[in-house]
mmCIF file of C-alpha atoms and ligand atoms in Angstrom:
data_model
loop_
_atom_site.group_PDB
_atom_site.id
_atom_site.type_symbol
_atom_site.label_atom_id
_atom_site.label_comp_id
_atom_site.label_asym_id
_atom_site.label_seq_id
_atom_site.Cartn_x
_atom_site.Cartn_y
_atom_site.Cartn_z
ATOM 1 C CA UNK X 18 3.778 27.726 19.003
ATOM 2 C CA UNK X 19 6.173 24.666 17.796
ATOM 3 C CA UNK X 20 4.930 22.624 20.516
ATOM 4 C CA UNK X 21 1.161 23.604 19.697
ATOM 5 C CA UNK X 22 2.029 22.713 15.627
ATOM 6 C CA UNK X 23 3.928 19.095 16.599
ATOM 7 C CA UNK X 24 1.239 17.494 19.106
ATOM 8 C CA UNK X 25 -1.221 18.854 15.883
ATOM 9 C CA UNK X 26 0.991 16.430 13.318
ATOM 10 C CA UNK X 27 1.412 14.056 15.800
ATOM 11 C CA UNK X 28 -2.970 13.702 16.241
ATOM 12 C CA UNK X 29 -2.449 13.404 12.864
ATOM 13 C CA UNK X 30 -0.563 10.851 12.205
ATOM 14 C CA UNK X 31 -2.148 8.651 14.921
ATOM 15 C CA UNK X 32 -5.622 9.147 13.642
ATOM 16 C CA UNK X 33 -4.065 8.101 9.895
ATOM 17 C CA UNK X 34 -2.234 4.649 11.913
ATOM 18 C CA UNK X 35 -5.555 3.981 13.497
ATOM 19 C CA UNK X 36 -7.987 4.559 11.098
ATOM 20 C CA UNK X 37 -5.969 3.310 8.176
ATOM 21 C CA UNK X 38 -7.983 0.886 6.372
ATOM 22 C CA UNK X 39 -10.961 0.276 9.149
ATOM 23 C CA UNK X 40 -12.391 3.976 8.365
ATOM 24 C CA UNK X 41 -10.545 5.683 5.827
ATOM 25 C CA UNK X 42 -13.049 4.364 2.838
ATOM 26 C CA UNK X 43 -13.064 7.311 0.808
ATOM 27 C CA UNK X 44 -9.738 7.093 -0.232
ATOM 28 C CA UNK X 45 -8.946 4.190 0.437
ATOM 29 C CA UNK X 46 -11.582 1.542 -0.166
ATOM 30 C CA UNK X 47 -12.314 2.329 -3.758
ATOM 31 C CA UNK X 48 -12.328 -0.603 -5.175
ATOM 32 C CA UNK X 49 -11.813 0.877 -9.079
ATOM 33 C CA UNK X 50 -10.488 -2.027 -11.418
ATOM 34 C CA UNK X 51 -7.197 -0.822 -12.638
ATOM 35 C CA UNK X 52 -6.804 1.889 -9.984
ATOM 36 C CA UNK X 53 -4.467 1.517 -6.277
ATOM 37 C CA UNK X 54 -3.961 3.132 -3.504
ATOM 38 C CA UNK X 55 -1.259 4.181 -0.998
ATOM 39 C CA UNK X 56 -0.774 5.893 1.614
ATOM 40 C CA UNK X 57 2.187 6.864 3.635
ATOM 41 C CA UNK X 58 2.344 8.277 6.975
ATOM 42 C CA UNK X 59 5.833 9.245 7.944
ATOM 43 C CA UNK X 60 6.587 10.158 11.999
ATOM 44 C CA UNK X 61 10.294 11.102 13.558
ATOM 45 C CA UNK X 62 11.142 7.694 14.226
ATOM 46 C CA UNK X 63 9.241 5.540 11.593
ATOM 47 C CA UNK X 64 6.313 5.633 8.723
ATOM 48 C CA UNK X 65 3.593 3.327 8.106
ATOM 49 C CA UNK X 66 2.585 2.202 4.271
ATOM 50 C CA UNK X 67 -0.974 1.682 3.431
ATOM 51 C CA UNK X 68 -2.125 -0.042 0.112
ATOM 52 C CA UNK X 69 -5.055 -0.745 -1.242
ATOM 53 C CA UNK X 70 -5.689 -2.537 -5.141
ATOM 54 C CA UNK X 71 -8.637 -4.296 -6.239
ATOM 55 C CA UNK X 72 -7.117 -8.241 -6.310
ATOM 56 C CA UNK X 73 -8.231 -8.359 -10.009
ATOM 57 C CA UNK X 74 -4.963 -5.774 -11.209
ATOM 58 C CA UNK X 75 -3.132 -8.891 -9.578
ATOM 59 C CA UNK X 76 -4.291 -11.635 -10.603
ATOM 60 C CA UNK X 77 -7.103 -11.240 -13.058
ATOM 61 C CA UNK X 78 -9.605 -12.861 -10.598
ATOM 62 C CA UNK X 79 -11.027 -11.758 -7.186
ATOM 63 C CA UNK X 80 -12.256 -14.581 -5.861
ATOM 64 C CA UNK X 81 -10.959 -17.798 -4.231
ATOM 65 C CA UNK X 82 -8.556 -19.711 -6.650
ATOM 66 C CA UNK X 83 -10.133 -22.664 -8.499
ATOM 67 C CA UNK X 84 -7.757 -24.618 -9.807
ATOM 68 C CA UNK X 85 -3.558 -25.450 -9.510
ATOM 69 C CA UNK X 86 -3.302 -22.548 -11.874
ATOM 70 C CA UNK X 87 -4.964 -19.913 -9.683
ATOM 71 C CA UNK X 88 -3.458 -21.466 -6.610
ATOM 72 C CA UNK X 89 -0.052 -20.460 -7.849
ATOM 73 C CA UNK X 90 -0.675 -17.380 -8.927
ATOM 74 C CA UNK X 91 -1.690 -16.651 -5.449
ATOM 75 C CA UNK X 92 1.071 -18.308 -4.122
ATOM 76 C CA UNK X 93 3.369 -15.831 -6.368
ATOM 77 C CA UNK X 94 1.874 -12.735 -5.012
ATOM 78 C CA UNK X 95 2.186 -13.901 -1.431
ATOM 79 C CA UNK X 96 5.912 -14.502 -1.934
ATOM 80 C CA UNK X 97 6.517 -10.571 -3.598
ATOM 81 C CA UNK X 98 4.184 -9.333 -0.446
ATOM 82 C CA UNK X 99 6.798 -10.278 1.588
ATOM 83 C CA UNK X 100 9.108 -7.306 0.789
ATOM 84 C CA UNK X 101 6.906 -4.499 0.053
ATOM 85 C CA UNK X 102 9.917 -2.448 -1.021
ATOM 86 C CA UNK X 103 10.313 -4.264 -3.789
ATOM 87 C CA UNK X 104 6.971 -2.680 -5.127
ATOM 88 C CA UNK X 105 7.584 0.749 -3.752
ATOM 89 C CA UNK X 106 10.823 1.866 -3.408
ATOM 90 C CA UNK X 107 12.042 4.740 -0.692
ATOM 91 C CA UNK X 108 14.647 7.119 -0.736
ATOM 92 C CA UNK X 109 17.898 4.998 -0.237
ATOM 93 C CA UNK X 110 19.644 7.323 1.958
ATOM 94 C CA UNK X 111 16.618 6.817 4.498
ATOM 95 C CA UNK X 112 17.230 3.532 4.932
ATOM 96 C CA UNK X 113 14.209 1.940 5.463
ATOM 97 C CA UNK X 114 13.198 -1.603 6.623
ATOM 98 C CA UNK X 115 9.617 -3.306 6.508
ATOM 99 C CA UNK X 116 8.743 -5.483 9.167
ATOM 100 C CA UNK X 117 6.335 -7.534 8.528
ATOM 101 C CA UNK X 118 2.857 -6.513 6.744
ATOM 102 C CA UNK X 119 -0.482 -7.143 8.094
ATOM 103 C CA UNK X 120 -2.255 -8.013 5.433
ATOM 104 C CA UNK X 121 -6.137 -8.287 4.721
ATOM 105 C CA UNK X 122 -7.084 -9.942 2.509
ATOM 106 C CA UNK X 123 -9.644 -13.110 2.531
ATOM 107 C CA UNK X 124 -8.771 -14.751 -0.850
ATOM 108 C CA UNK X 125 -5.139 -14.620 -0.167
ATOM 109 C CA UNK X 126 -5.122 -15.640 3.486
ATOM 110 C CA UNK X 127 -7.576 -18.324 2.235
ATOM 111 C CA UNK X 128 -10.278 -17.427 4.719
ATOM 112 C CA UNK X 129 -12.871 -16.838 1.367
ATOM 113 C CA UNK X 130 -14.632 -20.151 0.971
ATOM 114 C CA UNK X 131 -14.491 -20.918 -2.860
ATOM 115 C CA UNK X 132 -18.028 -21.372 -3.063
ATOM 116 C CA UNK X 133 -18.605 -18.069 -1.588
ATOM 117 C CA UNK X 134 -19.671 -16.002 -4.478
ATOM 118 C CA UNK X 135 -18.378 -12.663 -3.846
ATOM 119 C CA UNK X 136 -17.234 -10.627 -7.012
ATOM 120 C CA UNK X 137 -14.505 -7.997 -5.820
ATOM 121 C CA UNK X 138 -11.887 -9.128 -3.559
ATOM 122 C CA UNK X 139 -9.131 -6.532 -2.179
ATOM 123 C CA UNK X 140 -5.703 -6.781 -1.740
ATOM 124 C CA UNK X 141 -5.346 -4.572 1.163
ATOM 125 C CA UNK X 142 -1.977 -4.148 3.694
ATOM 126 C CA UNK X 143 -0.495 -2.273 6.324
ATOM 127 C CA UNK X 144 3.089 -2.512 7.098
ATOM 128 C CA UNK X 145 5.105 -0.683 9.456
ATOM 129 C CA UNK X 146 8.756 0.617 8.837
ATOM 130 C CA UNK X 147 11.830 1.615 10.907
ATOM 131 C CA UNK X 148 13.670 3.970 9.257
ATOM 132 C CA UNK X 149 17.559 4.970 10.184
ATOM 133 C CA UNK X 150 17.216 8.310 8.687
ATOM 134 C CA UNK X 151 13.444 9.233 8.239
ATOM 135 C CA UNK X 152 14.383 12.890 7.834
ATOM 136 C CA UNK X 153 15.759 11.540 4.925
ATOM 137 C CA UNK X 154 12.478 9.929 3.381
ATOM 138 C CA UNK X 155 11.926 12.204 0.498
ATOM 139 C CA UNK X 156 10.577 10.746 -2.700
ATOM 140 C CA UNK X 157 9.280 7.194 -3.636
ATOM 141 C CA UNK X 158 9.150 5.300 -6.878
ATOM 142 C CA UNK X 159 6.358 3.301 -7.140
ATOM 143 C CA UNK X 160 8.007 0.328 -9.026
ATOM 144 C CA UNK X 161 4.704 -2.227 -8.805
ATOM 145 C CA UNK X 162 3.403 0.343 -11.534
ATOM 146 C CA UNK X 163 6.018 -1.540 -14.269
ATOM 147 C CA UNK X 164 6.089 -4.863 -12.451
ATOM 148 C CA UNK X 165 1.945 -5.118 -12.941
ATOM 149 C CA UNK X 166 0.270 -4.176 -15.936
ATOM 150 C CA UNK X 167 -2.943 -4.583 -14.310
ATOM 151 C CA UNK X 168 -2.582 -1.010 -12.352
ATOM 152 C CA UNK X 169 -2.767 1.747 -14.795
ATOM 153 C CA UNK X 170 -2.759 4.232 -11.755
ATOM 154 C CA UNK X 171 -1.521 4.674 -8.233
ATOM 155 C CA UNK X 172 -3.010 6.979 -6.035
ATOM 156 C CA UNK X 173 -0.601 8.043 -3.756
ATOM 157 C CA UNK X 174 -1.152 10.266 -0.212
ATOM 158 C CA UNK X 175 1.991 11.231 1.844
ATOM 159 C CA UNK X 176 1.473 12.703 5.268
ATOM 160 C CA UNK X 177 4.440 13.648 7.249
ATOM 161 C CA UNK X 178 5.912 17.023 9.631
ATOM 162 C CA UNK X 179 5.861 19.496 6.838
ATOM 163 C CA UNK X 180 2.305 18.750 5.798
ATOM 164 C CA UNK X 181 0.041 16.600 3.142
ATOM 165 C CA UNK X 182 1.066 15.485 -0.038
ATOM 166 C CA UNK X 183 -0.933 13.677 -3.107
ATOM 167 C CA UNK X 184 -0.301 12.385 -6.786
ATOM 168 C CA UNK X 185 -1.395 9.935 -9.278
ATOM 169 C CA UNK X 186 1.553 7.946 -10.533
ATOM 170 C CA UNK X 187 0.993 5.674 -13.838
ATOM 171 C CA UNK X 188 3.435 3.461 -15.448
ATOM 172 C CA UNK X 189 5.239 6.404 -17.157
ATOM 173 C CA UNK X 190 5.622 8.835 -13.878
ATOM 174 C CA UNK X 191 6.337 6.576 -11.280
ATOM 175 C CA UNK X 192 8.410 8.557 -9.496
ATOM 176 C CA UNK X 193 6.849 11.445 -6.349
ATOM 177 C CA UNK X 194 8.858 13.529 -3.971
ATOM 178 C CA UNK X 195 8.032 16.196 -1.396
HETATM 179 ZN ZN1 ZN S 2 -13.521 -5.971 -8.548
#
């Protein structure tokens, strides 16, 4: 019976790695100004964060940058992508690394022309991360929720061994465990 419930999480939690932003769009795609999403799929050995945010809760535009202004405000958001833990923070005791996120995301990785007229941009990622203690990955505290005015509310899924967990988190409840 244990061996029938684990290969059921573990078809779970590949279909959530594979299909995580390609084909999850009901969740995940929304693209609601002032809304996010994230999603976190925890196995034995490691977890994998999903996120999700319309580009405008960023940086008040969702389109290529225009001028020097715009340019560094890109520039900024690249540089905090580059330690995702900063924006959501895991239970300490789990010790958790990210390695490095795949992000997608035309405007930032420059591949949106800035004569291409397209009005909502995303600011999507995947990142994967090794965990000493994963048993111990309890609770997160979705810090990006103070850091960013722009995101009034984080929709958070967590999907893990002992089943499927969601909550909205806004700037005054940041914290979710399970
Ligand atoms: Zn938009």
């Amino acid at each position: 019976m244990k061996k029938i419930f684990l290969t059921l999480i573990v078809s779970i939690l590949g279909l959530t790695h594979v299909t995580s932003f390609a084909q999850q769009k009901s969740s995940l795609h929304a693209h609601v100004h002032g809304q996010a999403q994230l999603q976190l799929a925890i196995d034995q050995s490691q977890a994998v964060m999903s996120f999700s945010s319309p580009l405008d809760n960023f940086l008040g535009f969702e389109r290529a940058p225009k001028d020097e202004a715009e340019q560094d405000k890109v520039k900024q958001l690249l540089q905090q992508l580059q330690n995702p833990l900063l924006w959501i923070e895991l239970s300490p005791t789990a010790q958790c690394q990210a390695g490095q996120i795949e992000l997608d995301s035309p405007v930032l990785t420059g591949k949106q022309k800035s004569n291409e007229e397209k009005k909502h941009g995303d600011l999507r990622f995947d990142v994967e991360l090794q965990c000493k203690n994963p048993q111990h990955l309890r609770s997160l505290k979705a810090k990006l929720l103070q850091q960013y005015k722009g995101i009034h509310r984080l929709k958070v899924e967590v999907v893990h061994a002992g089943g499927q967990h969601a909550k909205t988190l806004h700037a005054d409840e940041i914290n979710m465990t399970w």
